[in-house]
Coordinates of C-alpha atoms in Angstrom, one line a residue:
M90 CA 9.0 10.3 12.5
E91 CA 11.8 9.7 10.0
D92 CA 14.3 9.8 12.9
L93 CA 12.7 6.7 14.3
L94 CA 14.6 3.8 12.9
Y95 CA 12.8 0.9 14.7
I96 CA 11.1 -0.2 17.9
Q97 CA 12.1 -3.3 19.8
A98 CA 9.8 -4.9 22.5
C99 CA 11.5 -5.5 25.9
G100 CA 9.0 -7.1 28.2
D101 CA 6.4 -4.5 29.3
Y102 CA 8.4 -1.7 27.7
A103 CA 9.5 -0.8 24.2
T104 CA 12.8 0.6 23.1
L105 CA 12.5 3.3 20.4
V106 CA 15.8 3.5 18.5
T107 CA 16.4 6.8 16.7
S108 CA 19.3 8.4 14.9
D109 CA 20.0 10.3 18.1
G110 CA 19.8 7.4 20.6
E111 CA 17.5 5.0 22.4
Y112 CA 14.4 5.8 24.4
I113 CA 12.3 3.5 26.6
K114 CA 8.5 3.9 26.6
E115 CA 5.9 2.0 28.6
Q116 CA 3.6 1.2 25.7
T117 CA 2.7 -2.0 23.9
M118 CA 3.8 -2.9 20.4
K119 CA 0.1 -3.0 19.4
N120 CA -0.3 0.6 20.5
F121 CA 2.7 1.7 18.4
E122 CA 1.5 -0.4 15.4
T123 CA -1.9 1.3 15.6
H124 CA -0.7 4.9 15.9
L125 CA 2.4 5.0 13.6
P126 CA 1.8 5.9 9.9
A127 CA 1.2 2.6 8.1
D128 CA 3.0 4.0 5.0
N129 CA 6.3 4.3 6.9
F130 CA 6.2 1.6 9.6
V131 CA 5.6 -2.1 9.4
R132 CA 5.6 -4.8 12.1
I133 CA 8.1 -7.4 11.0
H134 CA 8.1 -9.6 14.2
R135 CA 6.1 -9.8 17.4
S136 CA 8.9 -7.8 19.0
S137 CA 9.9 -5.4 16.2
I138 CA 8.5 -2.5 14.2
V139 CA 10.7 -1.0 11.5
N140 CA 10.7 2.2 9.5
V141 CA 10.6 1.0 5.9
T142 CA 12.6 4.0 4.7
Q143 CA 15.5 2.7 6.7
I144 CA 15.6 -0.8 5.2
S145 CA 18.5 -1.3 2.9
R146 CA 18.2 -5.1 2.4
V147 CA 15.9 -8.0 2.9
E148 CA 17.4 -11.5 2.8
Q149 CA 16.7 -15.1 3.7
Y150 CA 18.2 -16.1 7.0
G151 CA 17.8 -19.8 7.5
K152 CA 15.3 -22.2 5.9
E153 CA 12.1 -20.2 6.4
T154 CA 13.4 -17.1 8.2
Y155 CA 14.2 -13.7 6.9
Q156 CA 16.0 -10.6 8.1
V157 CA 16.2 -7.0 7.3
T158 CA 19.4 -4.9 7.3
L159 CA 18.9 -1.3 8.1
K160 CA 21.0 1.5 6.6
S161 CA 22.7 1.8 10.0
G162 CA 23.8 -1.9 9.7
V163 CA 21.4 -3.2 12.3
K164 CA 19.9 -6.6 11.4
L165 CA 16.4 -7.6 12.6
R166 CA 14.6 -10.9 12.2
V167 CA 11.4 -11.0 10.2
S168 CA 8.8 -13.6 11.1
L169 CA 7.5 -15.8 8.3
S170 CA 3.9 -14.5 8.9
R171 CA 5.1 -10.9 8.7
Y172 CA 7.3 -11.4 5.7
R173 CA 4.3 -11.3 3.3
L174 CA 3.2 -7.9 4.6
L175 CA 6.7 -6.6 4.4
K176 CA 7.1 -7.7 0.8
E177 CA 3.7 -6.0 0.0
R178 CA 4.7 -2.8 1.8
L179 CA 8.1 -2.7 0.0
G180 CA 6.6 -3.7 -3.4
I181 CA 8.9 -6.7 -3.8

């Protein structure tokens, strides 16, 4: 599971991004959110689930918007409603 960096929703599919590449699965984000270990993964947006061990930075991006930067350099938006959960999960 630690190889899984994040999951991005793409319509009826989800793209799983790992350290080895990208894989497309025909599953809902809700299904991933339910089955992934809650200690390691958090939904940060309706279209993104991220591996918290891969987060290197959380910063404000706009007036009421936040983004995470992963160790790989990828930046993902965090919705305001999900930001509270992310802070709680990261202990910040």
